Structure formats: structure tokens, C-alpha cells
Amino acid sequence: MNISEITIRHVQMEMKSPFTTSFGTFKMRDFLLLEAKDQDGTIGWGESVAFHSPWYNEETLKTNWHMLEDYLIPLILHKDIEHPDEVSEIFSHIRKNNMAKSTIEGAIWDIYAQKTNQSLANALGGDKEKIEVGISIGIQNSIEELVDLVDGYVKEGYKRIKVKIKPGWDVEVMRTLRETFPDVQIMADANSAYTLDDIDLLKQLDAFDLMMIEQPLASDDIVDHATLQQHLQTPICLDESIHSLEDTRKAVELGSTKIINIKIGRVGGLTEAKKIHDYCMEKEIPVWCGGMLESGIGRAHNVALTTLANFTLPGDTAGSSRYWEKDVIKPEVVSENGYIHVPKTAGIGYEIDREAIDSYTVDKKSYV
Ligand code: OSB
Ligand code: MG
């Protein structure tokens, strides 16, 4: 591979319904799409999952654009690259900025899969024909509204229901859900809304047979998570705390986590995601693929990653129609009775809808 041109687009897509976490509400999803062109004309796509504001992590759409334009793109353009695993090595002297790095790396994986005439899933080493999907539900105005939503998603066949929690929207919410849906796989995601002072409150969640509690404590705190896990029966699953294989190893060795949520952007790309997957498989730590309210392009990458063997728990990669009126790929990602069928065509496996992308583009720049 030898990349001769890269185009970055800032796209803005309105969410079908607002999504509220413990750190804020998303109505409009702003993100970057990256199009890389190989010298033979093959085109690959990547998505930056960084948000408009630094709530989930320190990266933003603008910091990603800056990193891409000033550091990452110049390191990639016109360089011979044999395999996409080389990209993270090329970037290794640049600290963090994982979502920016992942944006380019994803496009290179897409090109590599096309040039070797295989699906991205196969290129990564995955072989599932379909993947199990769960759904993540934001904080609602009332428990009644939440119960109605969950009921609808359970009827649609989603394999696991994840509910966002925060102080004041936790124990009673989970109690009601467990009572109303005794047989459904339920979990909670706190997005770092608690501290060790909340141990007694968090222990009350043990009564509800949750699959796991995701990221209860601070994003940079794997030590307190180990302490908390000693007091909880419910398994802890780390999300925000995991940026690399090294973070994963430390969290597993400390006993801070029993399950890992892998997000491609957060760990700097598919190569690192695969390494975390392989390490967790060896340690018998199940993993699942997290979501960042992606467009079809990021979603397609998530689908491909989820085909790896140790993605044994349903992830957050729901169908496109849960988020968007019209996605940027054709066909869009469809969840049928809680399964997504993995495309078999070369590359990310979905066609790019350029008309749709153009209609969402608010800014654009090419680099040669
Ligand atoms: O913590 O997993 C998270 C959305 C925005 C920011 C962080 C998270 C989430 C989700 C939604 O849970 C996942 C999705 O449906 O894409
Ligand atoms: Mg999370």
C-alpha cells in the first residue's frame, strides 16, 4: 500500500432521539470521516469517534483534526506499508491521541482487506457469520419511560440491555428493571459517575443479578476499581480506563476488571484492539465491542472486530436505524432479532453513500 491522498470531512448527523449519559446529552453527532486513497485507486474509510466536546475522554473533533493534519497524515502519505499493523508502529512515538490514530489506521485496514480480496472481518482473523447485539439506553426522564423503551427493545430481540446510571438514577431504576424483566440480560454503565465513597450504594446493585457494571469510577483509576471489585459480586467491566494492551494487563493483574469493553478508537485502532482481544482470551476475560454512536463507517469496523472469537458477550453495536434517519452506508447495518449478519464482500463490506455523506458534510480538506 502507498497512500497518495487523504480527505477529512467534518460531518454532522442529527440523532433520532437524544442520548443522555452521566456526563451529558448528545442531540447532534459531530465527527470526522477519513477517506484514504491508495496509489492504485483503492479507497478506504475510517471514522474518528471523538466527540465535539472532551466529556468522554480528552480528545475532540478539533484535536483529532489537528493531530491528523499536523502529525499523523504526514507520517502516512507516500510511505510504503506492507501490513496495517505497521501503522501503530509508525505512530508509536506520538503519545495517546488514540482516536485520531485509529481514524487513519481503520482506513488502511479497509484498503488492505480490499487489496487482499477479503472482508475486514476475515482480514482481522474473525470468522463469525453473525454477531449478537445488545443496546445501550441513555438516562430517561422517568422510570416508566425507561421501562417502555426496554420493553420495545426486548421485543425487537436485543440480546442484552445496557442502561446508563448516575447518582440519583441507579438503585431504584435497576430494581424496577429487574422486577419487570426477570429473564433479560441487564447491565449498568456509570461512565465514571461514582467514587469509593459510594461502595454501600453500589453494593445494593448486587441484588439485581446484573451481567456487569461498566466503569463505575474515574477513568484514570484502575486502583480503586480493584478495591471496589473486592466489595462487589457484580463483575466490573472497564471502558474509559482501557487505552492499550498495557492498561488491560495492569487492570487484569490488579483485579480491577473481569470483563473488558473494547472500543477501537479508544485503544488507537484495530491492531491494538486485536492484541487486547488476544490477551484477554488467554486470561479468560470475556470482551465485547463498545459503541460511540458511530455512523455506518465506524459501525462496520465494529461489526468486523466483533467477529473475533473472544467477543463472547453482546456489544453496543446496534443497527443503524436505532441512531439515524439515513446512514452513510448502503445497505445500512441491520439488526434482526438481535443479530447482525456480517458482510462477506471485500473491505468494510458496505457501500459508501457519497450523496448522504455530502449532505452531512460541513467542512472538508484534502491532503496530497
Ligand atoms: O460509555 O459506552 C459508553 C455513548 C457515548 C459515550 C460513551 C458511551 C456510549 C454508549 C452508547 O454507551 C453506545 C452506542 O450505542 O454506540
Ligand atoms: Mg461505557
mmCIF file of C-alpha atoms and ligand atoms in Angstrom:
data_model
loop_
_atom_site.group_PDB
_atom_site.id
_atom_site.type_symbol
_atom_site.label_atom_id
_atom_site.label_comp_id
_atom_site.label_asym_id
_atom_site.label_seq_id
_atom_site.Cartn_x
_atom_site.Cartn_y
_atom_site.Cartn_z
ATOM 1 C CA MET A 1 0.000 0.000 0.000
ATOM 2 C CA ASN A 2 1.073 3.558 -0.646
ATOM 3 C CA ILE A 3 -1.429 6.293 0.219
ATOM 4 C CA SER A 4 -1.441 9.167 -2.275
ATOM 5 C CA GLU A 5 -4.351 11.244 -0.990
ATOM 6 C CA ILE A 6 -6.331 11.636 2.238
ATOM 7 C CA THR A 7 -9.544 13.613 2.665
ATOM 8 C CA ILE A 8 -11.032 14.565 6.012
ATOM 9 C CA ARG A 9 -14.676 15.539 6.346
ATOM 10 C CA HIS A 10 -16.401 17.025 9.362
ATOM 11 C CA VAL A 11 -19.895 15.541 9.264
ATOM 12 C CA GLN A 12 -22.888 16.381 11.398
ATOM 13 C CA MET A 13 -25.716 13.904 11.842
ATOM 14 C CA GLU A 14 -28.790 14.542 13.916
ATOM 15 C CA MET A 15 -29.666 11.721 16.296
ATOM 16 C CA LYS A 16 -33.163 10.257 16.025
ATOM 17 C CA SER A 17 -33.523 10.708 19.759
ATOM 18 C CA PRO A 18 -31.205 12.476 22.222
ATOM 19 C CA PHE A 19 -28.789 10.194 24.117
ATOM 20 C CA THR A 20 -28.024 11.107 27.755
ATOM 21 C CA THR A 21 -25.125 9.774 29.816
ATOM 22 C CA SER A 22 -23.882 10.773 33.272
ATOM 23 C CA PHE A 23 -21.628 13.354 31.542
ATOM 24 C CA GLY A 24 -24.030 14.982 29.093
ATOM 25 C CA THR A 25 -26.588 14.739 26.295
ATOM 26 C CA PHE A 26 -25.990 14.152 22.570
ATOM 27 C CA LYS A 27 -28.531 15.525 20.093
ATOM 28 C CA MET A 28 -26.216 16.202 17.192
ATOM 29 C CA ARG A 29 -23.346 13.834 16.477
ATOM 30 C CA ASP A 30 -20.328 15.666 15.026
ATOM 31 C CA PHE A 31 -17.402 13.566 13.848
ATOM 32 C CA LEU A 32 -14.693 13.145 11.244
ATOM 33 C CA LEU A 33 -14.738 10.730 8.334
ATOM 34 C CA LEU A 34 -11.425 9.973 6.680
ATOM 35 C CA GLU A 35 -11.064 8.769 3.109
ATOM 36 C CA ALA A 36 -7.663 7.375 2.101
ATOM 37 C CA LYS A 37 -6.760 6.652 -1.493
ATOM 38 C CA ASP A 38 -4.076 4.144 -2.404
ATOM 39 C CA GLN A 39 -1.886 4.850 -5.446
ATOM 40 C CA ASP A 40 -3.742 2.040 -7.299
ATOM 41 C CA GLY A 41 -7.063 3.827 -6.686
ATOM 42 C CA THR A 42 -8.375 1.631 -3.843
ATOM 43 C CA ILE A 43 -10.269 3.744 -1.315
ATOM 44 C CA GLY A 44 -10.557 3.010 2.394
ATOM 45 C CA TRP A 45 -12.660 4.738 5.052
ATOM 46 C CA GLY A 46 -12.114 5.461 8.719
ATOM 47 C CA GLU A 47 -14.149 7.297 11.337
ATOM 48 C CA SER A 48 -12.959 9.386 14.261
ATOM 49 C CA VAL A 49 -15.231 8.594 17.188
ATOM 50 C CA ALA A 50 -14.053 11.615 19.192
ATOM 51 C CA PHE A 51 -16.932 13.796 20.312
ATOM 52 C CA HIS A 52 -17.386 17.515 19.815
ATOM 53 C CA SER A 53 -16.505 18.135 23.485
ATOM 54 C CA PRO A 54 -13.969 16.404 25.770
ATOM 55 C CA TRP A 55 -16.501 14.660 28.043
ATOM 56 C CA TYR A 56 -15.864 11.010 27.432
ATOM 57 C CA ASN A 57 -12.099 11.436 27.063
ATOM 58 C CA GLU A 58 -9.717 14.301 26.381
ATOM 59 C CA GLU A 59 -9.929 14.092 22.588
ATOM 60 C CA THR A 60 -12.278 16.202 20.496
ATOM 61 C CA LEU A 61 -13.125 16.517 16.838
ATOM 62 C CA LYS A 62 -10.797 19.519 16.586
ATOM 63 C CA THR A 63 -7.862 17.919 18.413
ATOM 64 C CA ASN A 64 -8.253 14.912 16.103
ATOM 65 C CA TRP A 65 -8.203 17.110 13.023
ATOM 66 C CA HIS A 66 -5.095 18.887 14.330
ATOM 67 C CA MET A 67 -3.311 15.599 15.091
ATOM 68 C CA LEU A 68 -4.246 14.157 11.718
ATOM 69 C CA GLU A 69 -3.262 17.212 9.707
ATOM 70 C CA ASP A 70 -0.070 18.166 11.527
ATOM 71 C CA TYR A 71 1.348 14.801 12.630
ATOM 72 C CA LEU A 72 -0.365 11.622 11.504
ATOM 73 C CA ILE A 73 -1.183 12.210 7.834
ATOM 74 C CA PRO A 74 2.388 13.386 7.016
ATOM 75 C CA LEU A 75 3.688 10.143 8.569
ATOM 76 C CA ILE A 76 1.498 8.021 6.287
ATOM 77 C CA LEU A 77 1.300 9.803 2.904
ATOM 78 C CA HIS A 78 3.533 8.292 0.180
ATOM 79 C CA LYS A 79 5.046 5.666 2.524
ATOM 80 C CA ASP A 80 5.177 2.012 1.540
ATOM 81 C CA ILE A 81 3.121 -0.018 4.009
ATOM 82 C CA GLU A 82 3.001 -3.813 3.761
ATOM 83 C CA HIS A 83 0.511 -4.503 6.518
ATOM 84 C CA PRO A 84 -1.838 -2.302 8.620
ATOM 85 C CA ASP A 85 -0.086 -3.492 11.806
ATOM 86 C CA GLU A 86 2.770 -1.171 10.773
ATOM 87 C CA VAL A 87 0.593 1.913 11.255
ATOM 88 C CA SER A 88 0.599 1.757 15.045
ATOM 89 C CA GLU A 89 4.391 1.309 14.956
ATOM 90 C CA ILE A 90 4.743 4.361 12.710
ATOM 91 C CA PHE A 91 2.636 6.320 15.235
ATOM 92 C CA SER A 92 4.269 4.858 18.347
ATOM 93 C CA HIS A 93 6.419 7.920 19.151
ATOM 94 C CA ILE A 94 3.299 10.096 19.327
ATOM 95 C CA ARG A 95 1.616 9.923 22.708
ATOM 96 C CA LYS A 96 -2.031 8.998 23.154
ATOM 97 C CA ASN A 97 -4.435 10.749 20.734
ATOM 98 C CA ASN A 98 -5.738 7.239 20.151
ATOM 99 C CA MET A 99 -8.948 8.230 18.410
ATOM 100 C CA ALA A 100 -7.027 10.332 15.896
ATOM 101 C CA LYS A 101 -4.600 7.470 15.209
ATOM 102 C CA SER A 102 -7.415 4.977 14.862
ATOM 103 C CA THR A 103 -9.126 7.124 12.208
ATOM 104 C CA ILE A 104 -6.265 6.604 9.738
ATOM 105 C CA GLU A 105 -5.485 3.056 10.800
ATOM 106 C CA GLY A 106 -9.099 1.992 10.142
ATOM 107 C CA ALA A 107 -8.953 3.309 6.577
ATOM 108 C CA ILE A 108 -5.681 1.429 5.978
ATOM 109 C CA TRP A 109 -7.194 -1.818 7.285
ATOM 110 C CA ASP A 110 -10.112 -1.280 4.871
ATOM 111 C CA ILE A 111 -7.702 -0.807 1.937
ATOM 112 C CA TYR A 112 -5.637 -3.828 2.994
ATOM 113 C CA ALA A 113 -8.719 -6.049 3.170
ATOM 114 C CA GLN A 114 -9.824 -4.903 -0.300
ATOM 115 C CA LYS A 115 -6.394 -5.417 -1.826
ATOM 116 C CA THR A 116 -6.147 -8.918 -0.358
ATOM 117 C CA ASN A 117 -9.721 -9.560 -1.505
ATOM 118 C CA GLN A 118 -11.221 -10.434 1.868
ATOM 119 C CA SER A 119 -13.734 -8.985 4.261
ATOM 120 C CA LEU A 120 -12.334 -6.805 7.039
ATOM 121 C CA ALA A 121 -13.610 -9.444 9.489
ATOM 122 C CA ASN A 122 -11.532 -12.156 7.781
ATOM 123 C CA ALA A 123 -8.517 -9.850 7.487
ATOM 124 C CA LEU A 124 -8.653 -9.413 11.270
ATOM 125 C CA GLY A 125 -8.940 -13.149 11.802
ATOM 126 C CA GLY A 126 -12.651 -13.298 12.632
ATOM 127 C CA ASP A 127 -14.979 -15.903 11.221
ATOM 128 C CA LYS A 128 -18.429 -15.427 12.795
ATOM 129 C CA GLU A 129 -21.210 -15.166 10.215
ATOM 130 C CA LYS A 130 -23.418 -13.201 12.561
ATOM 131 C CA ILE A 131 -22.812 -11.312 15.776
ATOM 132 C CA GLU A 132 -25.035 -10.894 18.825
ATOM 133 C CA VAL A 133 -26.041 -7.351 19.622
ATOM 134 C CA GLY A 134 -27.148 -5.521 22.696
ATOM 135 C CA ILE A 135 -28.397 -1.993 23.096
ATOM 136 C CA SER A 136 -27.299 0.922 25.267
ATOM 137 C CA ILE A 137 -30.083 3.136 26.610
ATOM 138 C CA GLY A 138 -29.458 6.653 27.873
ATOM 139 C CA ILE A 139 -30.839 8.257 31.026
ATOM 140 C CA GLN A 140 -34.568 8.951 30.660
ATOM 141 C CA ASN A 141 -36.984 11.425 32.246
ATOM 142 C CA SER A 142 -38.813 8.761 34.224
ATOM 143 C CA ILE A 143 -38.556 5.077 35.120
ATOM 144 C CA GLU A 144 -41.867 4.478 33.293
ATOM 145 C CA GLU A 145 -40.400 5.818 30.041
ATOM 146 C CA LEU A 146 -37.324 3.648 30.512
ATOM 147 C CA VAL A 147 -39.428 0.519 31.123
ATOM 148 C CA ASP A 148 -41.407 1.209 27.930
ATOM 149 C CA LEU A 149 -38.203 1.607 25.931
ATOM 150 C CA VAL A 150 -36.641 -1.553 27.356
ATOM 151 C CA ASP A 151 -39.836 -3.468 26.622
ATOM 152 C CA GLY A 152 -39.671 -2.382 22.986
ATOM 153 C CA TYR A 153 -36.010 -3.350 22.597
ATOM 154 C CA VAL A 154 -36.518 -6.726 24.283
ATOM 155 C CA LYS A 155 -39.357 -7.394 21.821
ATOM 156 C CA GLU A 156 -37.065 -6.387 18.946
ATOM 157 C CA GLY A 157 -34.765 -9.186 20.114
ATOM 158 C CA TYR A 158 -31.761 -7.305 21.503
ATOM 159 C CA LYS A 159 -29.672 -9.825 23.444
ATOM 160 C CA ARG A 160 -28.656 -7.549 26.285
ATOM 161 C CA ILE A 161 -29.937 -4.286 27.699
ATOM 162 C CA LYS A 162 -27.446 -1.733 28.995
ATOM 163 C CA VAL A 163 -28.742 1.194 30.981
ATOM 164 C CA LYS A 164 -26.855 4.350 31.831
ATOM 165 C CA ILE A 165 -26.804 5.186 35.538
ATOM 166 C CA LYS A 166 -25.708 8.157 37.637
ATOM 167 C CA PRO A 167 -26.225 9.179 41.268
ATOM 168 C CA GLY A 168 -29.975 9.522 41.786
ATOM 169 C CA TRP A 169 -30.737 7.302 38.775
ATOM 170 C CA ASP A 170 -29.392 3.952 39.873
ATOM 171 C CA VAL A 171 -30.660 1.521 42.532
ATOM 172 C CA GLU A 172 -34.402 2.102 42.081
ATOM 173 C CA VAL A 173 -34.034 2.088 38.300
ATOM 174 C CA MET A 174 -32.186 -1.224 38.280
ATOM 175 C CA ARG A 175 -34.581 -2.726 40.843
ATOM 176 C CA THR A 176 -37.580 -1.840 38.687
ATOM 177 C CA LEU A 177 -35.942 -3.218 35.547
ATOM 178 C CA ARG A 178 -35.006 -6.497 37.219
ATOM 179 C CA GLU A 179 -38.534 -6.901 38.641
ATOM 180 C CA THR A 180 -40.158 -6.087 35.309
ATOM 181 C CA PHE A 181 -37.775 -8.167 33.152
ATOM 182 C CA PRO A 182 -36.690 -11.115 35.319
ATOM 183 C CA ASP A 183 -35.099 -13.094 32.466
ATOM 184 C CA VAL A 184 -33.402 -10.361 30.459
ATOM 185 C CA GLN A 185 -29.607 -9.857 30.487
ATOM 186 C CA ILE A 186 -29.228 -6.410 32.038
ATOM 187 C CA MET A 187 -26.176 -4.306 32.852
ATOM 188 C CA ALA A 188 -25.430 -0.750 34.010
ATOM 189 C CA ASP A 189 -22.908 1.813 32.717
ATOM 190 C CA ALA A 190 -21.920 4.656 35.075
ATOM 191 C CA ASN A 191 -19.382 6.464 32.872
ATOM 192 C CA SER A 192 -17.267 7.249 35.963
ATOM 193 C CA ALA A 193 -20.067 8.870 37.972
ATOM 194 C CA TYR A 194 -19.112 7.326 41.360
ATOM 195 C CA THR A 195 -16.235 7.184 43.856
ATOM 196 C CA LEU A 196 -15.212 4.710 46.550
ATOM 197 C CA ASP A 197 -17.439 6.697 48.949
ATOM 198 C CA ASP A 198 -20.356 5.095 47.088
ATOM 199 C CA ILE A 199 -19.394 1.484 47.912
ATOM 200 C CA ASP A 200 -22.526 0.903 50.023
ATOM 201 C CA LEU A 201 -24.778 2.227 47.289
ATOM 202 C CA LEU A 202 -23.046 0.214 44.558
ATOM 203 C CA LYS A 203 -23.274 -2.946 46.701
ATOM 204 C CA GLN A 204 -27.061 -2.655 46.570
ATOM 205 C CA LEU A 205 -26.836 -3.369 42.822
ATOM 206 C CA ASP A 206 -25.607 -6.891 43.637
ATOM 207 C CA ALA A 207 -29.220 -7.840 44.395
ATOM 208 C CA PHE A 208 -30.265 -7.449 40.748
ATOM 209 C CA ASP A 209 -28.152 -10.127 39.065
ATOM 210 C CA LEU A 210 -26.563 -7.687 36.619
ATOM 211 C CA MET A 211 -24.185 -9.071 33.972
ATOM 212 C CA MET A 212 -21.714 -6.349 34.939
ATOM 213 C CA ILE A 213 -21.314 -2.727 35.967
ATOM 214 C CA GLU A 214 -19.338 -0.698 33.459
ATOM 215 C CA GLN A 215 -16.802 1.955 34.530
ATOM 216 C CA PRO A 216 -18.237 2.941 37.918
ATOM 217 C CA LEU A 217 -15.157 5.003 38.975
ATOM 218 C CA ALA A 218 -12.798 7.545 37.439
ATOM 219 C CA SER A 219 -11.303 6.894 34.028
ATOM 220 C CA ASP A 220 -7.717 7.103 35.321
ATOM 221 C CA ASP A 221 -8.312 4.924 38.334
ATOM 222 C CA ILE A 222 -7.662 1.227 37.968
ATOM 223 C CA VAL A 223 -6.505 1.000 41.597
ATOM 224 C CA ASP A 224 -9.806 1.958 43.210
ATOM 225 C CA HIS A 225 -11.635 -0.309 40.786
ATOM 226 C CA ALA A 226 -9.655 -3.223 42.239
ATOM 227 C CA THR A 227 -10.746 -2.217 45.734
ATOM 228 C CA LEU A 228 -14.333 -1.824 44.633
ATOM 229 C CA GLN A 229 -14.358 -5.214 42.900
ATOM 230 C CA GLN A 230 -13.408 -6.839 46.210
ATOM 231 C CA HIS A 231 -16.626 -5.478 47.707
ATOM 232 C CA LEU A 232 -18.917 -6.267 44.767
ATOM 233 C CA GLN A 233 -20.278 -9.546 43.463
ATOM 234 C CA THR A 234 -21.293 -7.882 40.199
ATOM 235 C CA PRO A 235 -18.366 -8.067 37.767
ATOM 236 C CA ILE A 236 -16.763 -4.738 36.897
ATOM 237 C CA CYS A 237 -16.183 -4.030 33.200
ATOM 238 C CA LEU A 238 -13.741 -1.237 32.351
ATOM 239 C CA ASP A 239 -14.405 1.101 29.434
ATOM 240 C CA GLU A 240 -12.809 4.589 29.804
ATOM 241 C CA SER A 241 -9.801 3.206 31.769
ATOM 242 C CA ILE A 242 -8.518 0.994 28.962
ATOM 243 C CA HIS A 243 -6.359 2.710 26.312
ATOM 244 C CA SER A 244 -3.966 -0.091 25.444
ATOM 245 C CA LEU A 245 -2.876 -3.678 25.953
ATOM 246 C CA GLU A 246 -0.679 -2.398 28.805
ATOM 247 C CA ASP A 247 -3.671 -0.844 30.606
ATOM 248 C CA THR A 248 -5.523 -4.110 30.098
ATOM 249 C CA ARG A 249 -2.705 -6.189 31.566
ATOM 250 C CA LYS A 250 -2.430 -3.937 34.614
ATOM 251 C CA ALA A 251 -6.178 -3.889 35.222
ATOM 252 C CA VAL A 252 -6.418 -7.670 34.892
ATOM 253 C CA GLU A 253 -3.386 -8.296 37.124
ATOM 254 C CA LEU A 254 -4.731 -5.900 39.785
ATOM 255 C CA GLY A 255 -8.178 -7.492 39.688
ATOM 256 C CA SER A 256 -9.823 -4.204 38.649
ATOM 257 C CA THR A 257 -11.936 -5.762 35.914
ATOM 258 C CA LYS A 258 -13.462 -9.116 34.954
ATOM 259 C CA ILE A 259 -14.697 -8.087 31.514
ATOM 260 C CA ILE A 260 -13.331 -5.579 29.003
ATOM 261 C CA ASN A 261 -15.257 -3.240 26.735
ATOM 262 C CA ILE A 262 -13.041 -2.787 23.661
ATOM 263 C CA LYS A 263 -13.559 0.386 21.640
ATOM 264 C CA ILE A 264 -11.386 0.628 18.551
ATOM 265 C CA GLY A 265 -10.923 4.405 18.792
ATOM 266 C CA ARG A 266 -10.151 4.457 22.500
ATOM 267 C CA VAL A 267 -7.292 1.939 22.103
ATOM 268 C CA GLY A 268 -5.779 3.534 18.981
ATOM 269 C CA GLY A 269 -7.011 1.171 16.309
ATOM 270 C CA LEU A 270 -7.813 -2.343 15.198
ATOM 271 C CA THR A 271 -4.277 -3.702 15.685
ATOM 272 C CA GLU A 272 -4.258 -2.766 19.395
ATOM 273 C CA ALA A 273 -7.874 -3.926 19.752
ATOM 274 C CA LYS A 274 -6.831 -7.321 18.407
ATOM 275 C CA LYS A 275 -3.899 -7.503 20.839
ATOM 276 C CA ILE A 276 -6.220 -6.761 23.772
ATOM 277 C CA HIS A 277 -8.631 -9.375 22.476
ATOM 278 C CA ASP A 278 -5.873 -11.999 22.244
ATOM 279 C CA TYR A 279 -4.507 -11.236 25.713
ATOM 280 C CA CYS A 280 -7.987 -11.394 27.261
ATOM 281 C CA MET A 281 -8.703 -14.675 25.521
ATOM 282 C CA GLU A 282 -5.581 -16.168 27.068
ATOM 283 C CA LYS A 283 -6.596 -14.835 30.501
ATOM 284 C CA GLU A 284 -10.219 -15.994 30.099
ATOM 285 C CA ILE A 285 -11.513 -12.442 30.348
ATOM 286 C CA PRO A 286 -14.540 -12.082 28.043
ATOM 287 C CA VAL A 287 -14.706 -8.962 25.880
ATOM 288 C CA TRP A 288 -17.380 -7.080 23.964
ATOM 289 C CA CYS A 289 -17.301 -4.251 21.475
ATOM 290 C CA GLY A 290 -18.373 -0.871 22.810
ATOM 291 C CA GLY A 291 -20.074 1.842 20.781
ATOM 292 C CA MET A 292 -19.537 5.574 20.330
ATOM 293 C CA LEU A 293 -22.769 6.423 18.498
ATOM 294 C CA GLU A 294 -20.967 5.700 15.220
ATOM 295 C CA SER A 295 -22.025 6.342 11.678
ATOM 296 C CA GLY A 296 -22.160 3.344 9.368
ATOM 297 C CA ILE A 297 -18.418 3.510 8.732
ATOM 298 C CA GLY A 298 -17.343 3.161 12.357
ATOM 299 C CA ARG A 299 -20.190 0.694 12.848
ATOM 300 C CA ALA A 300 -18.889 -1.514 10.012
ATOM 301 C CA HIS A 301 -15.461 -1.605 11.680
ATOM 302 C CA ASN A 302 -17.115 -2.603 14.971
ATOM 303 C CA VAL A 303 -19.043 -5.394 13.260
ATOM 304 C CA ALA A 304 -15.826 -6.764 11.750
ATOM 305 C CA LEU A 305 -13.927 -6.647 15.058
ATOM 306 C CA THR A 306 -16.758 -8.404 16.888
ATOM 307 C CA THR A 307 -16.295 -11.498 14.702
ATOM 308 C CA LEU A 308 -13.121 -12.383 16.694
ATOM 309 C CA ALA A 309 -13.599 -15.447 18.900
ATOM 310 C CA ASN A 310 -13.373 -13.894 22.381
ATOM 311 C CA PHE A 311 -16.117 -11.330 21.695
ATOM 312 C CA THR A 312 -18.440 -13.654 23.569
ATOM 313 C CA LEU A 313 -20.745 -11.033 25.089
ATOM 314 C CA PRO A 314 -23.251 -8.953 23.091
ATOM 315 C CA GLY A 315 -21.856 -5.491 22.315
ATOM 316 C CA ASP A 316 -23.302 -1.994 21.856
ATOM 317 C CA THR A 317 -23.256 -2.115 18.045
ATOM 318 C CA ALA A 318 -26.998 -1.821 17.373
ATOM 319 C CA GLY A 319 -28.462 -1.371 13.894
ATOM 320 C CA SER A 320 -28.097 1.990 12.105
ATOM 321 C CA SER A 321 -31.807 2.746 12.415
ATOM 322 C CA ARG A 322 -31.520 2.986 16.201
ATOM 323 C CA TYR A 323 -29.469 6.181 15.689
ATOM 324 C CA TRP A 324 -30.035 7.694 12.233
ATOM 325 C CA GLU A 325 -32.808 8.526 9.779
ATOM 326 C CA LYS A 326 -30.343 7.826 6.998
ATOM 327 C CA ASP A 327 -26.913 6.305 7.484
ATOM 328 C CA VAL A 328 -23.841 6.936 5.285
ATOM 329 C CA ILE A 329 -23.538 3.338 4.028
ATOM 330 C CA LYS A 330 -25.640 1.122 1.771
ATOM 331 C CA PRO A 331 -27.197 -1.098 2.924
ATOM 332 C CA GLU A 332 -27.211 0.233 6.458
ATOM 333 C CA VAL A 333 -26.305 -2.045 9.375
ATOM 334 C CA VAL A 334 -29.408 -4.043 10.234
ATOM 335 C CA SER A 335 -30.071 -5.848 13.493
ATOM 336 C CA GLU A 336 -32.517 -8.711 13.044
ATOM 337 C CA ASN A 337 -33.828 -10.378 16.145
ATOM 338 C CA GLY A 338 -30.654 -9.325 17.991
ATOM 339 C CA TYR A 339 -28.180 -10.412 15.314
ATOM 340 C CA ILE A 340 -26.202 -8.534 12.689
ATOM 341 C CA HIS A 341 -25.166 -10.584 9.675
ATOM 342 C CA VAL A 342 -21.522 -9.956 8.851
ATOM 343 C CA PRO A 343 -20.958 -8.826 5.260
ATOM 344 C CA LYS A 344 -18.718 -11.046 3.143
ATOM 345 C CA THR A 345 -17.620 -8.596 0.464
ATOM 346 C CA ALA A 346 -14.083 -7.221 0.469
ATOM 347 C CA GLY A 347 -13.210 -4.387 2.849
ATOM 348 C CA ILE A 348 -15.688 -2.998 5.380
ATOM 349 C CA GLY A 349 -18.402 -4.753 3.373
ATOM 350 C CA TYR A 350 -20.827 -1.874 2.957
ATOM 351 C CA GLU A 351 -21.010 0.581 0.088
ATOM 352 C CA ILE A 352 -20.329 4.238 0.871
ATOM 353 C CA ASP A 353 -23.309 6.528 0.229
ATOM 354 C CA ARG A 354 -21.452 9.598 -1.006
ATOM 355 C CA GLU A 355 -24.637 11.558 -1.505
ATOM 356 C CA ALA A 356 -25.563 11.021 2.132
ATOM 357 C CA ILE A 357 -22.041 11.921 3.273
ATOM 358 C CA ASP A 358 -22.085 15.100 1.180
ATOM 359 C CA SER A 359 -25.403 16.120 2.681
ATOM 360 C CA TYR A 360 -23.925 15.820 6.216
ATOM 361 C CA THR A 361 -20.550 17.429 5.439
ATOM 362 C CA VAL A 362 -19.919 20.856 6.956
ATOM 363 C CA ASP A 363 -16.174 21.071 6.283
ATOM 364 C CA LYS A 364 -13.688 19.169 4.166
ATOM 365 C CA LYS A 365 -9.990 19.194 3.329
ATOM 366 C CA SER A 366 -7.710 17.038 1.190
ATOM 367 C CA TYR A 367 -4.037 16.263 1.687
ATOM 368 C CA VAL A 368 -1.727 15.038 -1.074
HETATM 369 O O1 OSB B 1 -19.790 4.624 27.681
HETATM 370 O O2 OSB B 1 -20.222 3.209 26.188
HETATM 371 C C1 OSB B 1 -20.232 4.374 26.576
HETATM 372 C C2 OSB B 1 -22.196 6.589 24.161
HETATM 373 C C3 OSB B 1 -21.447 7.733 24.205
HETATM 374 C C4 OSB B 1 -20.335 7.782 25.014
HETATM 375 C C5 OSB B 1 -19.973 6.690 25.784
HETATM 376 C C6 OSB B 1 -20.722 5.524 25.741
HETATM 377 C C7 OSB B 1 -21.866 5.495 24.940
HETATM 378 C C8 OSB B 1 -22.766 4.361 24.858
HETATM 379 C C9 OSB B 1 -23.564 4.192 23.598
HETATM 380 O O3 OSB B 1 -22.972 3.607 25.779
HETATM 381 C C10 OSB B 1 -23.056 3.109 22.731
HETATM 382 C C11 OSB B 1 -23.692 3.126 21.365
HETATM 383 O O4 OSB B 1 -24.881 2.829 21.276
HETATM 384 O O5 OSB B 1 -22.991 3.436 20.385
HETATM 385 MG MG MG B 2 -19.241 2.856 28.649
#
